[in-house]
Every structure is written in C-alpha cells, then in structure tokens.
PDB file of N, CA and C in Angstrom:
ATOM      1  N   MET A   1      79.199 120.965 103.045  1.00  0.00           N
ATOM      2  CA  MET A   1      79.489 120.845 101.625  1.00  0.00           C
ATOM      3  C   MET A   1      79.533 119.358 101.269  1.00  0.00           C
ATOM      4  N   THR A   2      78.817 118.969 100.238  1.00  0.00           N
ATOM      5  CA  THR A   2      78.793 117.572  99.832  1.00  0.00           C
ATOM      6  C   THR A   2      80.026 117.248  98.995  1.00  0.00           C
ATOM      7  N   GLN A   3      80.282 115.944  98.869  1.00  0.00           N
ATOM      8  CA  GLN A   3      81.415 115.477  98.065  1.00  0.00           C
ATOM      9  C   GLN A   3      81.287 115.993  96.632  1.00  0.00           C
ATOM     10  N   LYS A   4      80.062 115.977  96.093  1.00  0.00           N
ATOM     11  CA  LYS A   4      79.849 116.428  94.715  1.00  0.00           C
ATOM     12  C   LYS A   4      80.176 117.911  94.569  1.00  0.00           C
ATOM     13  N   GLU A   5      79.816 118.719  95.574  1.00  0.00           N
ATOM     14  CA  GLU A   5      80.086 120.153  95.510  1.00  0.00           C
ATOM     15  C   GLU A   5      81.581 120.450  95.573  1.00  0.00           C
ATOM     16  N   ARG A   6      82.357 119.588  96.205  1.00  0.00           N
ATOM     17  CA  ARG A   6      83.798 119.812  96.330  1.00  0.00           C
ATOM     18  C   ARG A   6      84.556 119.465  95.060  1.00  0.00           C
ATOM     19  N   ARG A   7      83.974 118.701  94.176  1.00  0.00           N
ATOM     20  CA  ARG A   7      84.661 118.263  92.959  1.00  0.00           C
ATOM     21  C   ARG A   7      84.832 119.400  91.964  1.00  0.00           C
ATOM     22  N   LYS A   8      86.022 119.477  91.395  1.00  0.00           N
ATOM     23  CA  LYS A   8      86.284 120.447  90.330  1.00  0.00           C
ATOM     24  C   LYS A   8      85.774 119.924  88.993  1.00  0.00           C
ATOM     25  N   HIS A   9      85.818 118.590  88.826  1.00  0.00           N
ATOM     26  CA  HIS A   9      85.464 117.963  87.555  1.00  0.00           C
ATOM     27  C   HIS A   9      84.457 116.846  87.799  1.00  0.00           C
ATOM     28  N   ALA A  10      83.447 116.770  86.961  1.00  0.00           N
ATOM     29  CA  ALA A  10      82.440 115.710  87.073  1.00  0.00           C
ATOM     30  C   ALA A  10      83.046 114.365  86.709  1.00  0.00           C
ATOM     31  N   ARG A  11      82.708 113.345  87.493  1.00  0.00           N
ATOM     32  CA  ARG A  11      83.168 111.987  87.198  1.00  0.00           C
ATOM     33  C   ARG A  11      82.293 111.373  86.123  1.00  0.00           C
ATOM     34  N   LYS A  12      82.902 110.487  85.356  1.00  0.00           N
ATOM     35  CA  LYS A  12      82.179 109.729  84.344  1.00  0.00           C
ATOM     36  C   LYS A  12      82.537 108.266  84.524  1.00  0.00           C
ATOM     37  N   ASP A  13      81.512 107.414  84.588  1.00  0.00           N
ATOM     38  CA  ASP A  13      81.783 105.985  84.660  1.00  0.00           C
ATOM     39  C   ASP A  13      82.414 105.548  83.348  1.00  0.00           C
ATOM     40  N   VAL A  14      83.336 104.615  83.453  1.00  0.00           N
ATOM     41  CA  VAL A  14      83.964 104.074  82.253  1.00  0.00           C
ATOM     42  C   VAL A  14      83.019 103.024  81.688  1.00  0.00           C
ATOM     43  N   LEU A  15      82.650 103.161  80.435  1.00  0.00           N
ATOM     44  CA  LEU A  15      81.735 102.216  79.805  1.00  0.00           C
ATOM     45  C   LEU A  15      82.358 100.830  79.784  1.00  0.00           C
ATOM     46  N   ASP A  16      81.542  99.811  80.049  1.00  0.00           N
ATOM     47  CA  ASP A  16      82.042  98.443  80.069  1.00  0.00           C
ATOM     48  C   ASP A  16      82.604  98.011  78.721  1.00  0.00           C
ATOM     49  N   THR A  17      82.158  98.648  77.645  1.00  0.00           N
ATOM     50  CA  THR A  17      82.670  98.282  76.330  1.00  0.00           C
ATOM     51  C   THR A  17      84.132  98.696  76.154  1.00  0.00           C
ATOM     52  N   PHE A  18      84.574  99.666  76.946  1.00  0.00           N
ATOM     53  CA  PHE A  18      85.985 100.036  76.965  1.00  0.00           C
ATOM     54  C   PHE A  18      86.613  99.317  78.151  1.00  0.00           C
ATOM     55  N   HIS A  19      87.618  98.556  77.915  1.00  0.00           N
ATOM     56  CA  HIS A  19      88.322  97.896  79.013  1.00  0.00           C
ATOM     57  C   HIS A  19      89.532  98.755  79.359  1.00  0.00           C
ATOM     58  N   VAL A  20      89.241  99.930  79.895  1.00  0.00           N
ATOM     59  CA  VAL A  20      90.269 100.921  80.194  1.00  0.00           C
ATOM     60  C   VAL A  20      90.998 100.509  81.465  1.00  0.00           C
ATOM     61  N   PHE A  21      92.317 100.596  81.419  1.00  0.00           N
ATOM     62  CA  PHE A  21      93.121 100.247  82.585  1.00  0.00           C
ATOM     63  C   PHE A  21      94.409 101.047  82.566  1.00  0.00           C
ATOM     64  N   ILE A  22      95.110 101.002  83.691  1.00  0.00           N
ATOM     65  CA  ILE A  22      96.453 101.567  83.736  1.00  0.00           C
ATOM     66  C   ILE A  22      97.429 100.455  84.079  1.00  0.00           C
ATOM     67  N   ALA A  23      98.664 100.669  83.718  1.00  0.00           N
ATOM     68  CA  ALA A  23      99.772  99.813  84.129  1.00  0.00           C
ATOM     69  C   ALA A  23     100.825 100.743  84.715  1.00  0.00           C
ATOM     70  N   ILE A  24     101.407 100.304  85.807  1.00  0.00           N
ATOM     71  CA  ILE A  24     102.443 101.094  86.473  1.00  0.00           C
ATOM     72  C   ILE A  24     103.750 100.322  86.332  1.00  0.00           C
ATOM     73  N   PRO A  25     104.613 100.738  85.412  1.00  0.00           N
ATOM     74  CA  PRO A  25     105.834  99.981  85.148  1.00  0.00           C
ATOM     75  C   PRO A  25     106.645  99.636  86.402  1.00  0.00           C
ATOM     76  N   LYS A  26     106.755 100.560  87.353  1.00  0.00           N
ATOM     77  CA  LYS A  26     107.575 100.266  88.539  1.00  0.00           C
ATOM     78  C   LYS A  26     106.913  99.249  89.476  1.00  0.00           C
ATOM     79  N   LYS A  27     105.618  98.949  89.264  1.00  0.00           N
ATOM     80  CA  LYS A  27     104.917  97.967  90.097  1.00  0.00           C
ATOM     81  C   LYS A  27     104.642  96.671  89.339  1.00  0.00           C
ATOM     82  N   GLY A  28     105.188  96.523  88.146  1.00  0.00           N
ATOM     83  CA  GLY A  28     104.957  95.319  87.362  1.00  0.00           C
ATOM     84  C   GLY A  28     103.980  95.576  86.230  1.00  0.00           C
ATOM     85  N   SER A  29     103.562  94.516  85.576  1.00  0.00           N
ATOM     86  CA  SER A  29     102.737  94.671  84.376  1.00  0.00           C
ATOM     87  C   SER A  29     101.250  94.405  84.616  1.00  0.00           C
ATOM     88  N   ARG A  30     100.831  94.287  85.866  1.00  0.00           N
ATOM     89  CA  ARG A  30      99.429  94.006  86.174  1.00  0.00           C
ATOM     90  C   ARG A  30      98.524  95.144  85.712  1.00  0.00           C
ATOM     91  N   LYS A  31      97.373  94.771  85.172  1.00  0.00           N
ATOM     92  CA  LYS A  31      96.377  95.754  84.750  1.00  0.00           C
ATOM     93  C   LYS A  31      95.569  96.191  85.967  1.00  0.00           C
ATOM     94  N   ILE A  32      95.401  97.495  86.142  1.00  0.00           N
ATOM     95  CA  ILE A  32      94.561  98.045  87.199  1.00  0.00           C
ATOM     96  C   ILE A  32      93.420  98.773  86.494  1.00  0.00           C
ATOM     97  N   TYR A  33      92.218  98.218  86.625  1.00  0.00           N
ATOM     98  CA  TYR A  33      91.068  98.761  85.898  1.00  0.00           C
ATOM     99  C   TYR A  33      90.516 100.004  86.577  1.00  0.00           C
ATOM    100  N   LEU A  34      89.855 100.830  85.778  1.00  0.00           N
ATOM    101  CA  LEU A  34      89.310 102.095  86.264  1.00  0.00           C
ATOM    102  C   LEU A  34      87.830 101.964  86.587  1.00  0.00           C
ATOM    103  N   LYS A  35      87.408 102.668  87.634  1.00  0.00           N
ATOM    104  CA  LYS A  35      85.990 102.760  87.989  1.00  0.00           C
ATOM    105  C   LYS A  35      85.372 103.978  87.312  1.00  0.00           C
ATOM    106  N   ASP A  36      86.093 105.091  87.351  1.00  0.00           N
ATOM    107  CA  ASP A  36      85.580 106.321  86.752  1.00  0.00           C
ATOM    108  C   ASP A  36      86.735 107.226  86.361  1.00  0.00           C
ATOM    109  N   VAL A  37      86.413 108.222  85.546  1.00  0.00           N
ATOM    110  CA  VAL A  37      87.404 109.191  85.080  1.00  0.00           C
ATOM    111  C   VAL A  37      86.805 110.591  85.158  1.00  0.00           C
ATOM    112  N   SER A  38      87.657 111.576  85.236  1.00  0.00           N
ATOM    113  CA  SER A  38      87.248 112.979  85.129  1.00  0.00           C
ATOM    114  C   SER A  38      88.420 113.727  84.512  1.00  0.00           C
ATOM    115  N   GLU A  39      88.210 114.982  84.159  1.00  0.00           N
ATOM    116  CA  GLU A  39      89.315 115.758  83.594  1.00  0.00           C
ATOM    117  C   GLU A  39      90.441 115.927  84.597  1.00  0.00           C
ATOM    118  N   GLY A  40      90.132 115.787  85.870  1.00  0.00           N
ATOM    119  CA  GLY A  40      91.141 115.979  86.905  1.00  0.00           C
ATOM    120  C   GLY A  40      91.780 114.722  87.441  1.00  0.00           C
ATOM    121  N   GLY A  41      91.226 113.543  87.104  1.00  0.00           N
ATOM    122  CA  GLY A  41      91.809 112.330  87.657  1.00  0.00           C
ATOM    123  C   GLY A  41      91.032 111.072  87.336  1.00  0.00           C
ATOM    124  N   VAL A  42      91.353 110.001  88.086  1.00  0.00           N
ATOM    125  CA  VAL A  42      90.755 108.684  87.860  1.00  0.00           C
ATOM    126  C   VAL A  42      90.449 108.013  89.188  1.00  0.00           C
ATOM    127  N   GLY A  43      89.479 107.104  89.146  1.00  0.00           N
ATOM    128  CA  GLY A  43      89.191 106.218  90.266  1.00  0.00           C
ATOM    129  C   GLY A  43      89.596 104.817  89.852  1.00  0.00           C
ATOM    130  N   LEU A  44      90.468 104.185  90.616  1.00  0.00           N
ATOM    131  CA  LEU A  44      90.999 102.868  90.280  1.00  0.00           C
ATOM    132  C   LEU A  44      90.335 101.781  91.113  1.00  0.00           C
ATOM    133  N   GLN A  45      90.153 100.601  90.520  1.00  0.00           N
ATOM    134  CA  GLN A  45      89.718  99.418  91.255  1.00  0.00           C
ATOM    135  C   GLN A  45      90.989  98.766  91.779  1.00  0.00           C
ATOM    136  N   ALA A  46      91.275  98.960  93.040  1.00  0.00           N
ATOM    137  CA  ALA A  46      92.560  98.515  93.579  1.00  0.00           C
ATOM    138  C   ALA A  46      92.402  97.321  94.511  1.00  0.00           C
ATOM    139  N   ASP A  47      93.430  96.518  94.563  1.00  0.00           N
ATOM    140  CA  ASP A  47      93.532  95.408  95.502  1.00  0.00           C
ATOM    141  C   ASP A  47      94.504  95.806  96.606  1.00  0.00           C
ATOM    142  N   PRO A  48      94.381  95.202  97.794  1.00  0.00           N
ATOM    143  CA  PRO A  48      95.302  95.553  98.886  1.00  0.00           C
ATOM    144  C   PRO A  48      96.780  95.378  98.517  1.00  0.00           C
ATOM    145  N   GLU A  49      97.089  94.392  97.688  1.00  0.00           N
ATOM    146  CA  GLU A  49      98.495  94.170  97.322  1.00  0.00           C
ATOM    147  C   GLU A  49      99.057  95.276  96.433  1.00  0.00           C
ATOM    148  N   ASP A  50      98.189  96.140  95.895  1.00  0.00           N
ATOM    149  CA  ASP A  50      98.674  97.268  95.093  1.00  0.00           C
ATOM    150  C   ASP A  50      99.420  98.278  95.955  1.00  0.00           C
ATOM    151  N   ASP A  51      99.092  98.345  97.236  1.00  0.00           N
ATOM    152  CA  ASP A  51      99.817  99.141  98.230  1.00  0.00           C
ATOM    153  C   ASP A  51      99.988 100.610  97.831  1.00  0.00           C
ATOM    154  N   PHE A  52      98.882 101.272  97.500  1.00  0.00           N
ATOM    155  CA  PHE A  52      98.925 102.697  97.196  1.00  0.00           C
ATOM    156  C   PHE A  52      98.970 103.492  98.494  1.00  0.00           C
ATOM    157  N   LYS A  53      99.713 104.583  98.494  1.00  0.00           N
ATOM    158  CA  LYS A  53      99.836 105.464  99.658  1.00  0.00           C
ATOM    159  C   LYS A  53      99.361 106.864  99.275  1.00  0.00           C
ATOM    160  N   SER A  54      98.579 107.475 100.133  1.00  0.00           N
ATOM    161  CA  SER A  54      98.101 108.832  99.894  1.00  0.00           C
ATOM    162  C   SER A  54      99.294 109.772  99.737  1.00  0.00           C
ATOM    163  N   GLY A  55      99.258 110.619  98.718  1.00  0.00           N
ATOM    164  CA  GLY A  55     100.352 111.547  98.439  1.00  0.00           C
ATOM    165  C   GLY A  55     101.387 111.007  97.470  1.00  0.00           C
ATOM    166  N   GLU A  56     101.368 109.707  97.224  1.00  0.00           N
ATOM    167  CA  GLU A  56     102.318 109.069  96.308  1.00  0.00           C
ATOM    168  C   GLU A  56     102.062 109.544  94.877  1.00  0.00           C
ATOM    169  N   THR A  57     103.121 109.842  94.147  1.00  0.00           N
ATOM    170  CA  THR A  57     103.045 110.215  92.735  1.00  0.00           C
ATOM    171  C   THR A  57     103.739 109.128  91.923  1.00  0.00           C
ATOM    172  N   PHE A  58     103.137 108.757  90.790  1.00  0.00           N
ATOM    173  CA  PHE A  58     103.736 107.704  89.971  1.00  0.00           C
ATOM    174  C   PHE A  58     103.401 107.912  88.499  1.00  0.00           C
ATOM    175  N   LYS A  59     104.290 107.413  87.654  1.00  0.00           N
ATOM    176  CA  LYS A  59     104.071 107.433  86.206  1.00  0.00           C
ATOM    177  C   LYS A  59     103.334 106.150  85.833  1.00  0.00           C
ATOM    178  N   CYS A  60     102.396 106.280  84.905  1.00  0.00           N
ATOM    179  CA  CYS A  60     101.644 105.110  84.470  1.00  0.00           C
ATOM    180  C   CYS A  60     101.374 105.203  82.975  1.00  0.00           C
ATOM    181  N   GLU A  61     100.891 104.098  82.453  1.00  0.00           N
ATOM    182  CA  GLU A  61     100.436 104.044  81.071  1.00  0.00           C
ATOM    183  C   GLU A  61      98.929 103.842  81.121  1.00  0.00           C
ATOM    184  N   PHE A  62      98.175 104.789  80.581  1.00  0.00           N
ATOM    185  CA  PHE A  62      96.714 104.765  80.561  1.00  0.00           C
ATOM    186  C   PHE A  62      96.299 104.105  79.252  1.00  0.00           C
ATOM    187  N   TYR A  63      95.757 102.888  79.341  1.00  0.00           N
ATOM    188  CA  TYR A  63      95.387 102.125  78.152  1.00  0.00           C
ATOM    189  C   TYR A  63      93.911 102.325  77.826  1.00  0.00           C
ATOM    190  N   ILE A  64      93.636 102.859  76.654  1.00  0.00           N
ATOM    191  CA  ILE A  64      92.270 102.984  76.164  1.00  0.00           C
ATOM    192  C   ILE A  64      91.847 101.659  75.532  1.00  0.00           C
ATOM    193  N   ASN A  65      92.791 100.976  74.947  1.00  0.00           N
ATOM    194  CA  ASN A  65      92.631  99.599  74.477  1.00  0.00           C
ATOM    195  C   ASN A  65      94.030  98.989  74.502  1.00  0.00           C
ATOM    196  N   PRO A  66      94.167  97.695  74.219  1.00  0.00           N
ATOM    197  CA  PRO A  66      95.488  97.067  74.366  1.00  0.00           C
ATOM    198  C   PRO A  66      96.616  97.671  73.532  1.00  0.00           C
ATOM    199  N   SER A  67      96.288  98.403  72.462  1.00  0.00           N
ATOM    200  CA  SER A  67      97.358  98.966  71.632  1.00  0.00           C
ATOM    201  C   SER A  67      97.430 100.491  71.668  1.00  0.00           C
ATOM    202  N   LEU A  68      96.577 101.137  72.461  1.00  0.00           N
ATOM    203  CA  LEU A  68      96.559 102.599  72.521  1.00  0.00           C
ATOM    204  C   LEU A  68      96.734 103.045  73.967  1.00  0.00           C
ATOM    205  N   LYS A  69      97.893 103.642  74.252  1.00  0.00           N
ATOM    206  CA  LYS A  69      98.180 104.052  75.629  1.00  0.00           C
ATOM    207  C   LYS A  69      98.694 105.480  75.673  1.00  0.00           C
ATOM    208  N   LEU A  70      98.418 106.126  76.802  1.00  0.00           N
ATOM    209  CA  LEU A  70      98.873 107.493  77.038  1.00  0.00           C
ATOM    210  C   LEU A  70      99.770 107.504  78.270  1.00  0.00           C
ATOM    211  N   PRO A  71     100.929 108.147  78.205  1.00  0.00           N
ATOM    212  CA  PRO A  71     101.776 108.258  79.402  1.00  0.00           C
ATOM    213  C   PRO A  71     101.244 109.379  80.300  1.00  0.00           C
ATOM    214  N   LEU A  72     100.860 109.028  81.519  1.00  0.00           N
ATOM    215  CA  LEU A  72     100.339 110.009  82.469  1.00  0.00           C
ATOM    216  C   LEU A  72     101.076 109.898  83.793  1.00  0.00           C
ATOM    217  N   GLU A  73     101.014 110.962  84.572  1.00  0.00           N
ATOM    218  CA  GLU A  73     101.547 110.944  85.929  1.00  0.00           C
ATOM    219  C   GLU A  73     100.383 111.227  86.868  1.00  0.00           C
ATOM    220  N   LEU A  74     100.197 110.346  87.857  1.00  0.00           N
ATOM    221  CA  LEU A  74      99.086 110.451  88.795  1.00  0.00           C
ATOM    222  C   LEU A  74      99.586 110.650  90.214  1.00  0.00           C
ATOM    223  N   LYS A  75      98.750 111.300  91.024  1.00  0.00           N
ATOM    224  CA  LYS A  75      99.034 111.481  92.449  1.00  0.00           C
ATOM    225  C   LYS A  75      97.863 110.903  93.233  1.00  0.00           C
ATOM    226  N   VAL A  76      98.157 110.018  94.182  1.00  0.00           N
ATOM    227  CA  VAL A  76      97.125 109.382  94.996  1.00  0.00           C
ATOM    228  C   VAL A  76      96.566 110.399  95.978  1.00  0.00           C
ATOM    229  N   CYS A  77      95.241 110.558  95.947  1.00  0.00           N
ATOM    230  CA  CYS A  77      94.559 111.515  96.833  1.00  0.00           C
ATOM    231  C   CYS A  77      93.776 110.814  97.928  1.00  0.00           C
ATOM    232  N   ARG A  78      93.262 109.633  97.617  1.00  0.00           N
ATOM    233  CA  ARG A  78      92.388 108.940  98.560  1.00  0.00           C
ATOM    234  C   ARG A  78      92.556 107.437  98.379  1.00  0.00           C
ATOM    235  N   VAL A  79      92.660 106.729  99.495  1.00  0.00           N
ATOM    236  CA  VAL A  79      92.763 105.276  99.463  1.00  0.00           C
ATOM    237  C   VAL A  79      91.640 104.703 100.324  1.00  0.00           C
ATOM    238  N   ASP A  80      90.737 103.964  99.705  1.00  0.00           N
ATOM    239  CA  ASP A  80      89.636 103.280 100.382  1.00  0.00           C
ATOM    240  C   ASP A  80      89.710 101.808 100.008  1.00  0.00           C
ATOM    241  N   PRO A  81      89.090 100.932 100.799  1.00  0.00           N
ATOM    242  CA  PRO A  81      89.093  99.513 100.424  1.00  0.00           C
ATOM    243  C   PRO A  81      88.487  99.313  99.031  1.00  0.00           C
ATOM    244  N   GLY A  82      89.263  98.756  98.132  1.00  0.00           N
ATOM    245  CA  GLY A  82      88.790  98.466  96.787  1.00  0.00           C
ATOM    246  C   GLY A  82      88.844  99.614  95.805  1.00  0.00           C
ATOM    247  N   LYS A  83      89.137 100.825  96.270  1.00  0.00           N
ATOM    248  CA  LYS A  83      89.160 101.967  95.358  1.00  0.00           C
ATOM    249  C   LYS A  83      90.228 102.967  95.776  1.00  0.00           C
ATOM    250  N   VAL A  84      90.906 103.502  94.773  1.00  0.00           N
ATOM    251  CA  VAL A  84      91.917 104.534  94.991  1.00  0.00           C
ATOM    252  C   VAL A  84      91.583 105.707  94.078  1.00  0.00           C
ATOM    253  N   GLY A  85      91.547 106.903  94.643  1.00  0.00           N
ATOM    254  CA  GLY A  85      91.308 108.110  93.864  1.00  0.00           C
ATOM    255  C   GLY A  85      92.615 108.816  93.578  1.00  0.00           C
ATOM    256  N   CYS A  86      92.841 109.151  92.319  1.00  0.00           N
ATOM    257  CA  CYS A  86      94.080 109.816  91.912  1.00  0.00           C
ATOM    258  C   CYS A  86      93.752 111.060  91.100  1.00  0.00           C
ATOM    259  N   GLU A  87      94.586 112.075  91.259  1.00  0.00           N
ATOM    260  CA  GLU A  87      94.467 113.253  90.411  1.00  0.00           C
ATOM    261  C   GLU A  87      95.632 113.259  89.438  1.00  0.00           C
ATOM    262  N   LEU A  88      95.431 113.931  88.318  1.00  0.00           N
ATOM    263  CA  LEU A  88      96.510 114.047  87.347  1.00  0.00           C
ATOM    264  C   LEU A  88      97.556 114.998  87.900  1.00  0.00           C
ATOM    265  N   ALA A  89      98.796 114.529  87.971  1.00  0.00           N
ATOM    266  CA  ALA A  89      99.876 115.343  88.521  1.00  0.00           C
ATOM    267  C   ALA A  89     100.331 116.402  87.524  1.00  0.00           C
ATOM    268  N   SER A  90     100.085 116.165  86.243  1.00  0.00           N
ATOM    269  CA  SER A  90     100.463 117.127  85.208  1.00  0.00           C
ATOM    270  C   SER A  90      99.328 117.235  84.194  1.00  0.00           C
ATOM    271  N   THR A  91      98.976 118.464  83.856  1.00  0.00           N
ATOM    272  CA  THR A  91      97.933 118.682  82.846  1.00  0.00           C
ATOM    273  C   THR A  91      98.506 119.399  81.622  1.00  0.00           C
ATOM    274  N   ALA A  92      99.802 119.295  81.452  1.00  0.00           N
ATOM    275  CA  ALA A  92     100.463 119.886  80.290  1.00  0.00           C
ATOM    276  C   ALA A  92     100.793 118.771  79.298  1.00  0.00           C
ATOM    277  N   GLY A  93     100.827 119.098  78.050  1.00  0.00           N
ATOM    278  CA  GLY A  93     101.287 118.162  77.043  1.00  0.00           C
ATOM    279  C   GLY A  93     100.179 117.468  76.274  1.00  0.00           C
ATOM    280  N   ASN A  94     100.600 116.769  75.238  1.00  0.00           N
ATOM    281  CA  ASN A  94      99.674 116.108  74.330  1.00  0.00           C
ATOM    282  C   ASN A  94      98.967 114.916  74.949  1.00  0.00           C
ATOM    283  N   ALA A  95      99.619 114.209  75.872  1.00  0.00           N
ATOM    284  CA  ALA A  95      98.968 113.056  76.510  1.00  0.00           C
ATOM    285  C   ALA A  95      97.737 113.514  77.284  1.00  0.00           C
ATOM    286  N   TYR A  96      97.844 114.635  77.997  1.00  0.00           N
ATOM    287  CA  TYR A  96      96.684 115.152  78.732  1.00  0.00           C
ATOM    288  C   TYR A  96      95.584 115.585  77.761  1.00  0.00           C
ATOM    289  N   LYS A  97      95.954 116.238  76.669  1.00  0.00           N
ATOM    290  CA  LYS A  97      94.957 116.651  75.671  1.00  0.00           C
ATOM    291  C   LYS A  97      94.212 115.436  75.112  1.00  0.00           C
ATOM    292  N   ALA A  98      94.940 114.365  74.839  1.00  0.00           N
ATOM    293  CA  ALA A  98      94.313 113.141  74.331  1.00  0.00           C
ATOM    294  C   ALA A  98      93.416 112.514  75.394  1.00  0.00           C
ATOM    295  N   TYR A  99      93.836 112.559  76.655  1.00  0.00           N
ATOM    296  CA  TYR A  99      93.035 112.042  77.770  1.00  0.00           C
ATOM    297  C   TYR A  99      91.708 112.804  77.853  1.00  0.00           C
ATOM    298  N   VAL A 100      91.749 114.128  77.776  1.00  0.00           N
ATOM    299  CA  VAL A 100      90.531 114.949  77.824  1.00  0.00           C
ATOM    300  C   VAL A 100      89.642 114.645  76.613  1.00  0.00           C
ATOM    301  N   ALA A 101      90.241 114.413  75.454  1.00  0.00           N
ATOM    302  CA  ALA A 101      89.468 114.054  74.259  1.00  0.00           C
ATOM    303  C   ALA A 101      88.758 112.716  74.468  1.00  0.00           C
ATOM    304  N   PHE A 102      89.409 111.779  75.144  1.00  0.00           N
ATOM    305  CA  PHE A 102      88.782 110.488  75.456  1.00  0.00           C
ATOM    306  C   PHE A 102      87.564 110.690  76.359  1.00  0.00           C
ATOM    307  N   ILE A 103      87.693 111.555  77.352  1.00  0.00           N
ATOM    308  CA  ILE A 103      86.569 111.839  78.251  1.00  0.00           C
ATOM    309  C   ILE A 103      85.419 112.467  77.469  1.00  0.00           C
ATOM    310  N   SER A 104      85.735 113.344  76.555  1.00  0.00           N
ATOM    311  CA  SER A 104      84.712 113.950  75.700  1.00  0.00           C
ATOM    312  C   SER A 104      84.010 112.878  74.863  1.00  0.00           C
ATOM    313  N   LEU A 105      84.772 111.927  74.365  1.00  0.00           N
ATOM    314  CA  LEU A 105      84.195 110.820  73.602  1.00  0.00           C
ATOM    315  C   LEU A 105      83.228 110.021  74.475  1.00  0.00           C
ATOM    316  N   LEU A 106      83.589 109.754  75.726  1.00  0.00           N
ATOM    317  CA  LEU A 106      82.686 109.045  76.639  1.00  0.00           C
ATOM    318  C   LEU A 106      81.364 109.792  76.774  1.00  0.00           C
ATOM    319  N   ASP A 107      81.444 111.107  76.909  1.00  0.00           N
ATOM    320  CA  ASP A 107      80.226 111.926  76.999  1.00  0.00           C
ATOM    321  C   ASP A 107      79.350 111.752  75.758  1.00  0.00           C
ATOM    322  N   GLN A 108      79.981 111.790  74.598  1.00  0.00           N
ATOM    323  CA  GLN A 108      79.234 111.692  73.348  1.00  0.00           C
ATOM    324  C   GLN A 108      78.612 110.316  73.157  1.00  0.00           C
ATOM    325  N   LEU A 109      79.300 109.271  73.623  1.00  0.00           N
ATOM    326  CA  LEU A 109      78.799 107.908  73.453  1.00  0.00           C
ATOM    327  C   LEU A 109      77.758 107.516  74.496  1.00  0.00           C
ATOM    328  N   ALA A 110      77.712 108.213  75.609  1.00  0.00           N
ATOM    329  CA  ALA A 110      76.828 107.845  76.723  1.00  0.00           C
ATOM    330  C   ALA A 110      75.368 107.739  76.300  1.00  0.00           C
ATOM    331  N   GLU A 111      74.934 108.567  75.379  1.00  0.00           N
ATOM    332  CA  GLU A 111      73.528 108.531  74.972  1.00  0.00           C
ATOM    333  C   GLU A 111      73.175 107.283  74.168  1.00  0.00           C
ATOM    334  N   PHE A 112      74.169 106.548  73.695  1.00  0.00           N
ATOM    335  CA  PHE A 112      73.918 105.359  72.890  1.00  0.00           C
ATOM    336  C   PHE A 112      74.064 104.056  73.665  1.00  0.00           C
ATOM    337  N   VAL A 113      74.363 104.139  74.945  1.00  0.00           N
ATOM    338  CA  VAL A 113      74.555 102.951  75.776  1.00  0.00           C
ATOM    339  C   VAL A 113      73.199 102.403  76.195  1.00  0.00           C
ATOM    340  N   ASP A 114      73.029 101.089  76.078  1.00  0.00           N
ATOM    341  CA  ASP A 114      71.770 100.446  76.510  1.00  0.00           C
ATOM    342  C   ASP A 114      71.680 100.381  78.013  1.00  0.00           C
TER     343      ASP A 114
END
C-alpha cells in the first residue's frame, strides 16, 4: 500500500501568496510555517529546536493571515528532519468548520495560480 493510498484526506500545498503559519503559545511566539494542509491535518516546516514528539498533542493558533487565526488542537503523527506531520485532534466546532472552508478556498484558487 502506498503512502497516498493510506491517506484519508488529500494534501494541498499551501499557496505562497498565503503566509499560513501556526503559533504554539506554550512554546513561545515563533511562527511555524506550513508545507501542506488537508481536512485531517497539516504538514509543518519544523526546526530541530521545535522539539516535536510523536504522539504529543498541543493547542495552537492557525493563522491564515496576521489578523485571522483559528484555535486548533493538533496531534503529532510523524517527525522527520525538517517536517512534522500532525492530525487534527478535534474536528468538532466552528474553528474546524472554518479550517475546512479555508481548504476549500485553496482548491478554488488553485486554478488561478501561475
């Protein structure tokens, strides 16, 4: 079974025009940028000093832009050099609905990207 076949949700690259990032209040105010998103989770561009551990759950602020953020809870599923894969720990509530709407927007805008 390939990695793609195991996925529940298709990944979408985050468009460079969106500077989407998360901030983890308990780890400080550093911006952690995203590599990709899906309805089930996110791929983070991580540095070794971020010290993510597989199985760790944390609350974060998902920033679509500097003034628009969604409170989400993520669970670390995979830690690789330079990248951390996280799944959404909760899919209930308005923040998750807004997150899914953002992913839908990425789909709609993809055809207009140069």
